[in-house]
mmCIF file of C-alpha atoms in Angstrom:
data_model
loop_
_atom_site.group_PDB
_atom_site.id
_atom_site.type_symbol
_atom_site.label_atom_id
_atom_site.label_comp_id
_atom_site.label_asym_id
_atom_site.label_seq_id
_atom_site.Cartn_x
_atom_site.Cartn_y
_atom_site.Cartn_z
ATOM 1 C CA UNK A 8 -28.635 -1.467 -25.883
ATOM 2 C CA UNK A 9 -31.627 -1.502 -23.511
ATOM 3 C CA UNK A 10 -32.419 -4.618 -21.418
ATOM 4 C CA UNK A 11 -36.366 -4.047 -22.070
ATOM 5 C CA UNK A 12 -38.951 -5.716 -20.184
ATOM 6 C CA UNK A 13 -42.554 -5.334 -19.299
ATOM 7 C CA UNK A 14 -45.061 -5.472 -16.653
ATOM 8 C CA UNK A 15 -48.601 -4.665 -16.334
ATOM 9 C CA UNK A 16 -49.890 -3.158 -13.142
ATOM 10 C CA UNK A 17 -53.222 -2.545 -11.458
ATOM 11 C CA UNK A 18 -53.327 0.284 -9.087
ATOM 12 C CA UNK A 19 -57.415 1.680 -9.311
ATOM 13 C CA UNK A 20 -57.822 4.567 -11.532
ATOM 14 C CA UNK A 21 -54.804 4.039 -14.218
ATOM 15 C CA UNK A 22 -54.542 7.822 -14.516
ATOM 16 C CA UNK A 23 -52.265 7.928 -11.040
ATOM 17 C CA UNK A 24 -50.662 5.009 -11.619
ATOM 18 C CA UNK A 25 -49.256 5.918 -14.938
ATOM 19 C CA UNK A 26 -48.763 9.254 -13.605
ATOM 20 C CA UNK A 27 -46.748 8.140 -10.857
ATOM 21 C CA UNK A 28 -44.449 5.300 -13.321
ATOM 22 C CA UNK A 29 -43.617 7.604 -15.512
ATOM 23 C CA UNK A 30 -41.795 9.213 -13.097
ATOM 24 C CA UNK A 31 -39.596 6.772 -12.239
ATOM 25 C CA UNK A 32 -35.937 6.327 -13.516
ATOM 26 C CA UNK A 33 -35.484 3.239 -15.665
ATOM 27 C CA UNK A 34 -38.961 3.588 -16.693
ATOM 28 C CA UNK A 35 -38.914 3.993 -20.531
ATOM 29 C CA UNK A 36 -42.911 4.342 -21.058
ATOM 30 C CA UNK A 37 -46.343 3.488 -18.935
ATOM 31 C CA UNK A 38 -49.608 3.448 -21.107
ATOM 32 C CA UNK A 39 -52.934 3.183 -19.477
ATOM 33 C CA UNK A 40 -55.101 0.453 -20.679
ATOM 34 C CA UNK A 41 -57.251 -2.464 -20.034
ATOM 35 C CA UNK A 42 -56.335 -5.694 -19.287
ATOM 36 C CA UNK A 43 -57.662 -9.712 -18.356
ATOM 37 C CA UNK A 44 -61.388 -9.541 -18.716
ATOM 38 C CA UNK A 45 -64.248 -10.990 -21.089
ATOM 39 C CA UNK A 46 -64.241 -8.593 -23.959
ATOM 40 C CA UNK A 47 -61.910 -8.173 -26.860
ATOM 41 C CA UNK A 48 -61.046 -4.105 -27.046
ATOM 42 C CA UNK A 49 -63.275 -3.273 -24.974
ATOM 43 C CA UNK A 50 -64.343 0.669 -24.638
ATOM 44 C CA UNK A 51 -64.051 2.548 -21.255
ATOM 45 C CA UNK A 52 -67.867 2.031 -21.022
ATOM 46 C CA UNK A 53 -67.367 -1.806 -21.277
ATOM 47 C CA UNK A 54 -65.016 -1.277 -18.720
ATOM 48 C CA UNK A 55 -67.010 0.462 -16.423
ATOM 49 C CA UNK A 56 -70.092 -1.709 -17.396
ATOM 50 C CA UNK A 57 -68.947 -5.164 -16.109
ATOM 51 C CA UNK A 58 -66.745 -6.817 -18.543
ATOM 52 C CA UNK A 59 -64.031 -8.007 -15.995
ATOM 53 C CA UNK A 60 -60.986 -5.789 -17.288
ATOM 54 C CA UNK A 61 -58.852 -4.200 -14.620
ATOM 55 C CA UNK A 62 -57.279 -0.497 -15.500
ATOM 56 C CA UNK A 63 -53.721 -1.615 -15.775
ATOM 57 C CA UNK A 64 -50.376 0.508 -17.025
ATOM 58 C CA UNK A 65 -48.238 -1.508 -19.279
ATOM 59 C CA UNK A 66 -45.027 -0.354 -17.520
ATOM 60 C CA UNK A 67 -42.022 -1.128 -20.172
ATOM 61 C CA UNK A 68 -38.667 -0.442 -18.595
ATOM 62 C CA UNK A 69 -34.506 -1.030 -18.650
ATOM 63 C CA UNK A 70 -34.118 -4.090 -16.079
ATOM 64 C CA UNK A 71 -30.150 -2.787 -16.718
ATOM 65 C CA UNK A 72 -31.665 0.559 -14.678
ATOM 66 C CA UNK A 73 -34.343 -0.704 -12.723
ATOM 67 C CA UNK A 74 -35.210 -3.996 -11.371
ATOM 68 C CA UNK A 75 -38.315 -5.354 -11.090
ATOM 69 C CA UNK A 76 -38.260 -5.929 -7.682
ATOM 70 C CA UNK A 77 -37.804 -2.406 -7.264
ATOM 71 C CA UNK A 78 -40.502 -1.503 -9.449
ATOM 72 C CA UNK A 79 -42.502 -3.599 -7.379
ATOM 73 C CA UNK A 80 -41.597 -1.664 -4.420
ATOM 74 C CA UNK A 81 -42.379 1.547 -5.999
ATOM 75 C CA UNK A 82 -45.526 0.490 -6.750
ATOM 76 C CA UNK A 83 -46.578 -1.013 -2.964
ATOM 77 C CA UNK A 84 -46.107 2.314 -2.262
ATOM 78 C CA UNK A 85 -49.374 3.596 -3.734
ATOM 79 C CA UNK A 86 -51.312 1.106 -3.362
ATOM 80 C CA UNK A 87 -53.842 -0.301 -0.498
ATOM 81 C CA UNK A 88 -52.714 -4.414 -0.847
ATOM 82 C CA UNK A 89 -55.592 -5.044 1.089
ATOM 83 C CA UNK A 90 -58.448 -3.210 -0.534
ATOM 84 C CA UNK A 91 -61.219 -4.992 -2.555
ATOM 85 C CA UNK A 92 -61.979 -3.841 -5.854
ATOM 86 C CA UNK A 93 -61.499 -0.522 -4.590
ATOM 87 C CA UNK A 94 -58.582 2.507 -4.494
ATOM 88 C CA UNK A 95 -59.194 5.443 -2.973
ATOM 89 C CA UNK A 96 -62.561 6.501 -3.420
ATOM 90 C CA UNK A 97 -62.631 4.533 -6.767
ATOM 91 C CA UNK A 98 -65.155 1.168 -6.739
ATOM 92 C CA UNK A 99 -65.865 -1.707 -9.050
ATOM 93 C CA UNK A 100 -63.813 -4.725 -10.125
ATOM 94 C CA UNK A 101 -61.864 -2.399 -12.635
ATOM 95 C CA UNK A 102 -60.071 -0.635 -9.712
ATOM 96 C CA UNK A 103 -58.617 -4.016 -8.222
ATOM 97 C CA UNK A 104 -55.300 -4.255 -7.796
ATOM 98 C CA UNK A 105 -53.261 -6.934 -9.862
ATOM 99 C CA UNK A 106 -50.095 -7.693 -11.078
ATOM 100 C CA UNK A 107 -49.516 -9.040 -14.625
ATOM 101 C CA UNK A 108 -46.833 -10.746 -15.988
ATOM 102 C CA UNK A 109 -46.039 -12.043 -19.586
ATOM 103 C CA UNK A 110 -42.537 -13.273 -18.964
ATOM 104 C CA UNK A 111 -43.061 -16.754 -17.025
ATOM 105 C CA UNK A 112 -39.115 -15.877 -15.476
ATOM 106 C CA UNK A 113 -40.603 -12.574 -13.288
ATOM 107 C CA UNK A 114 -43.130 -14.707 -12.067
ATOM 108 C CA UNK A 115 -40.753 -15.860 -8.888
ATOM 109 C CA UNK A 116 -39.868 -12.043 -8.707
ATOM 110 C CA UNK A 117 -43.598 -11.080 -8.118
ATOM 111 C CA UNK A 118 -44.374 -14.680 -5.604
ATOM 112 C CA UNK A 119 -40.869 -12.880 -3.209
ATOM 113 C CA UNK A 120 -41.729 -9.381 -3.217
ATOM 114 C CA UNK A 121 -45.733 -10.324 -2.267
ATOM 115 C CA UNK A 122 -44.050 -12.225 0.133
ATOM 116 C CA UNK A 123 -42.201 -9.481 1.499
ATOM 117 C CA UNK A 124 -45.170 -7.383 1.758
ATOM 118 C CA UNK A 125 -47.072 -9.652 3.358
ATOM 119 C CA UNK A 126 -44.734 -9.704 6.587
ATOM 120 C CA UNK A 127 -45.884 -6.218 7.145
ATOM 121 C CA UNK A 128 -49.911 -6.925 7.094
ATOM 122 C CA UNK A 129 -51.772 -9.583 9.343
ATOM 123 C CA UNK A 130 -54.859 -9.759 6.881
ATOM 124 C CA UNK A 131 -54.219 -11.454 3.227
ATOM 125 C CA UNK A 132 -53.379 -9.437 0.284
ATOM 126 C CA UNK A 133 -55.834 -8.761 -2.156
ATOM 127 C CA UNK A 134 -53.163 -8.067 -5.039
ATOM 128 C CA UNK A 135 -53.667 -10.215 -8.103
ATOM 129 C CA UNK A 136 -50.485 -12.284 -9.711
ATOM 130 C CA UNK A 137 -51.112 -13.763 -12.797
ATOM 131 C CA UNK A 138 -49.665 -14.209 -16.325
ATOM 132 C CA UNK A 139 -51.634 -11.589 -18.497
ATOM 133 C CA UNK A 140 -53.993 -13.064 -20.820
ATOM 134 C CA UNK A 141 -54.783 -9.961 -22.999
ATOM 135 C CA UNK A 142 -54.356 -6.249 -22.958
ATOM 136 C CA UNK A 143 -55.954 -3.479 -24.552
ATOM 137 C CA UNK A 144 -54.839 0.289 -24.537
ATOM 138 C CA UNK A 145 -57.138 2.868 -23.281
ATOM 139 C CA UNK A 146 -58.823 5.803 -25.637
ATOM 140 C CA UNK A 147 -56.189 8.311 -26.804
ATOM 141 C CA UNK A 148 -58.328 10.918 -24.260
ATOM 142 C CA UNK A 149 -56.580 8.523 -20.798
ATOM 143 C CA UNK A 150 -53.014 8.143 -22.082
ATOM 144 C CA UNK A 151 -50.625 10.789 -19.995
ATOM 145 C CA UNK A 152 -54.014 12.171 -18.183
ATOM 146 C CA UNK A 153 -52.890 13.936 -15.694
ATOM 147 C CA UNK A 154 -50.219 15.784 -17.743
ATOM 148 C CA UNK A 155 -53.073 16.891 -19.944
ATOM 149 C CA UNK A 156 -55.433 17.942 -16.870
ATOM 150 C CA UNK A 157 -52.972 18.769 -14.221
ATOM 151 C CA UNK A 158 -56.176 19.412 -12.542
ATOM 152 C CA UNK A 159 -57.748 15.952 -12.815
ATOM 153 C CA UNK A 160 -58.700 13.357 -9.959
ATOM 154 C CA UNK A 161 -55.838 11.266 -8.960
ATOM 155 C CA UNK A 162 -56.475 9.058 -5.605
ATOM 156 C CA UNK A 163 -52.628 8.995 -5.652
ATOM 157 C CA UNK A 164 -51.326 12.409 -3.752
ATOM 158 C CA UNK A 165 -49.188 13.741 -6.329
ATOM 159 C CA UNK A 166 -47.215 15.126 -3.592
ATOM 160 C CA UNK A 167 -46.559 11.549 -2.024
ATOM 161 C CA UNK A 168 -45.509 10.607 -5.839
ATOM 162 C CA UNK A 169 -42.918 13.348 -5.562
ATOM 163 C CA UNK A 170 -41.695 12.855 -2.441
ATOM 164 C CA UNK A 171 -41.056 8.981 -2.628
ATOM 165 C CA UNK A 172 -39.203 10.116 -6.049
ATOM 166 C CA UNK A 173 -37.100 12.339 -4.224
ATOM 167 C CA UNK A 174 -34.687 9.725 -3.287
ATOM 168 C CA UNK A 175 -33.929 7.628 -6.174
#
C-alpha cells in the first residue's frame, strides 16, 4: 500500500512544471490547474485576466518513494526563487512561484528546505508557503501539454529536466 500525499506547486507556466514532475520517481500523478485566488473554477481566461490564481501542479506522490523534501529539491531546481510574478519569459501574478500545502504536518518540511535555499541567495525569496485554500484543475486541452505538443513552449529546458533526472 502507497503512503500517498500531496502538494501543490507553482513554478510559472504549469505546462513545464508538470512536465518535469511527472518525470520523477515516486511521483504517482501531476495535474495542471489553478489554485488560491478570488474566483471559484475559474477558466484560463479568468486566470490570465486578474483573478489571483497561480498555475499550480497538484503533485500526488509515495512519501514511502519520495520525500518531500526531496521533491522540494527537485523542484528548486527549475525554478528562479527570486523572480516576481515572473518565470522565464512568462509575466503576471499567475506565473509566481508558491508552494501549497494541505497537510498542516509538511508545513515544517517546506519552512527547512526554504531555509536551506535561502543560504545560497543574499536577496529574499519570493516563493510562496501557504496552506492551499482552493484548487481548481485546468481545461482538459493543459493536462500532460507537452506530451501532446512535444513542440510547445516550455521555459523549463527539457534537456535540463532530463539531465537532473539522470541521477535518481
Amino acid at each position: 500500500m502507497q503512503n500517498v500525499k500531496q502538494i501543490y506547486l507553482a513554478g510559472g507556466c504549469f505546462w513545464g512544471t508538470e512536465a518535469f514532475m511527472q518525470r520523477i520517481r515516486g511521483v504517482i500523478d501531476a495535474e495542471s490547474g489553478y489554485a488560491n485566488g478570488s474566483h471559484l473554477n475559474p477558466s484560463y481566461q479568468d486566470v490570465c485576466s486578474g483573478s489571483g490564481h497561480a498555475e499550480v501542479v497538484k503533485v500526488t506522490f509515495d512519501a514511502d518513494q519520495l520525500s518531500l523534501m526531496t521533491l522540494l529539491d527537485y523542484y528548486f531546481k527549475i525554478i528562479d526563487p527570486l523572480s516576481i510574478n515572473q518565470q522565464g519569459e512568462d509575466r503576471g501574478v499567475q506565473y509566481r512561484t508558491g508552494i501549497y500545502y494541505v497537510d498542516p504536518q509538511d508545513k515544517p518540511i517546506i519552512d527547512q528546505a526554504l531555509a536551506n535555499l535561502q543560504q545560497h541567495y543574499s536577496q529574499p525569496l519570493a516563493v510562496e508557503n501557504m496552506p492551499l485554500e482552493h484548487y481548481f484543475p485546468a481545461e482538459e486541452y493543459h493536462q500532460d501539454y507537452l506530451d501532446k505538443n512535444p513542440t510547445g513552449y516550455c521555459h523549463i529546458d527539457i534537456q535540463l529536466m532530463n539531465d537532473i533526472l539522470a541521477n535518481q
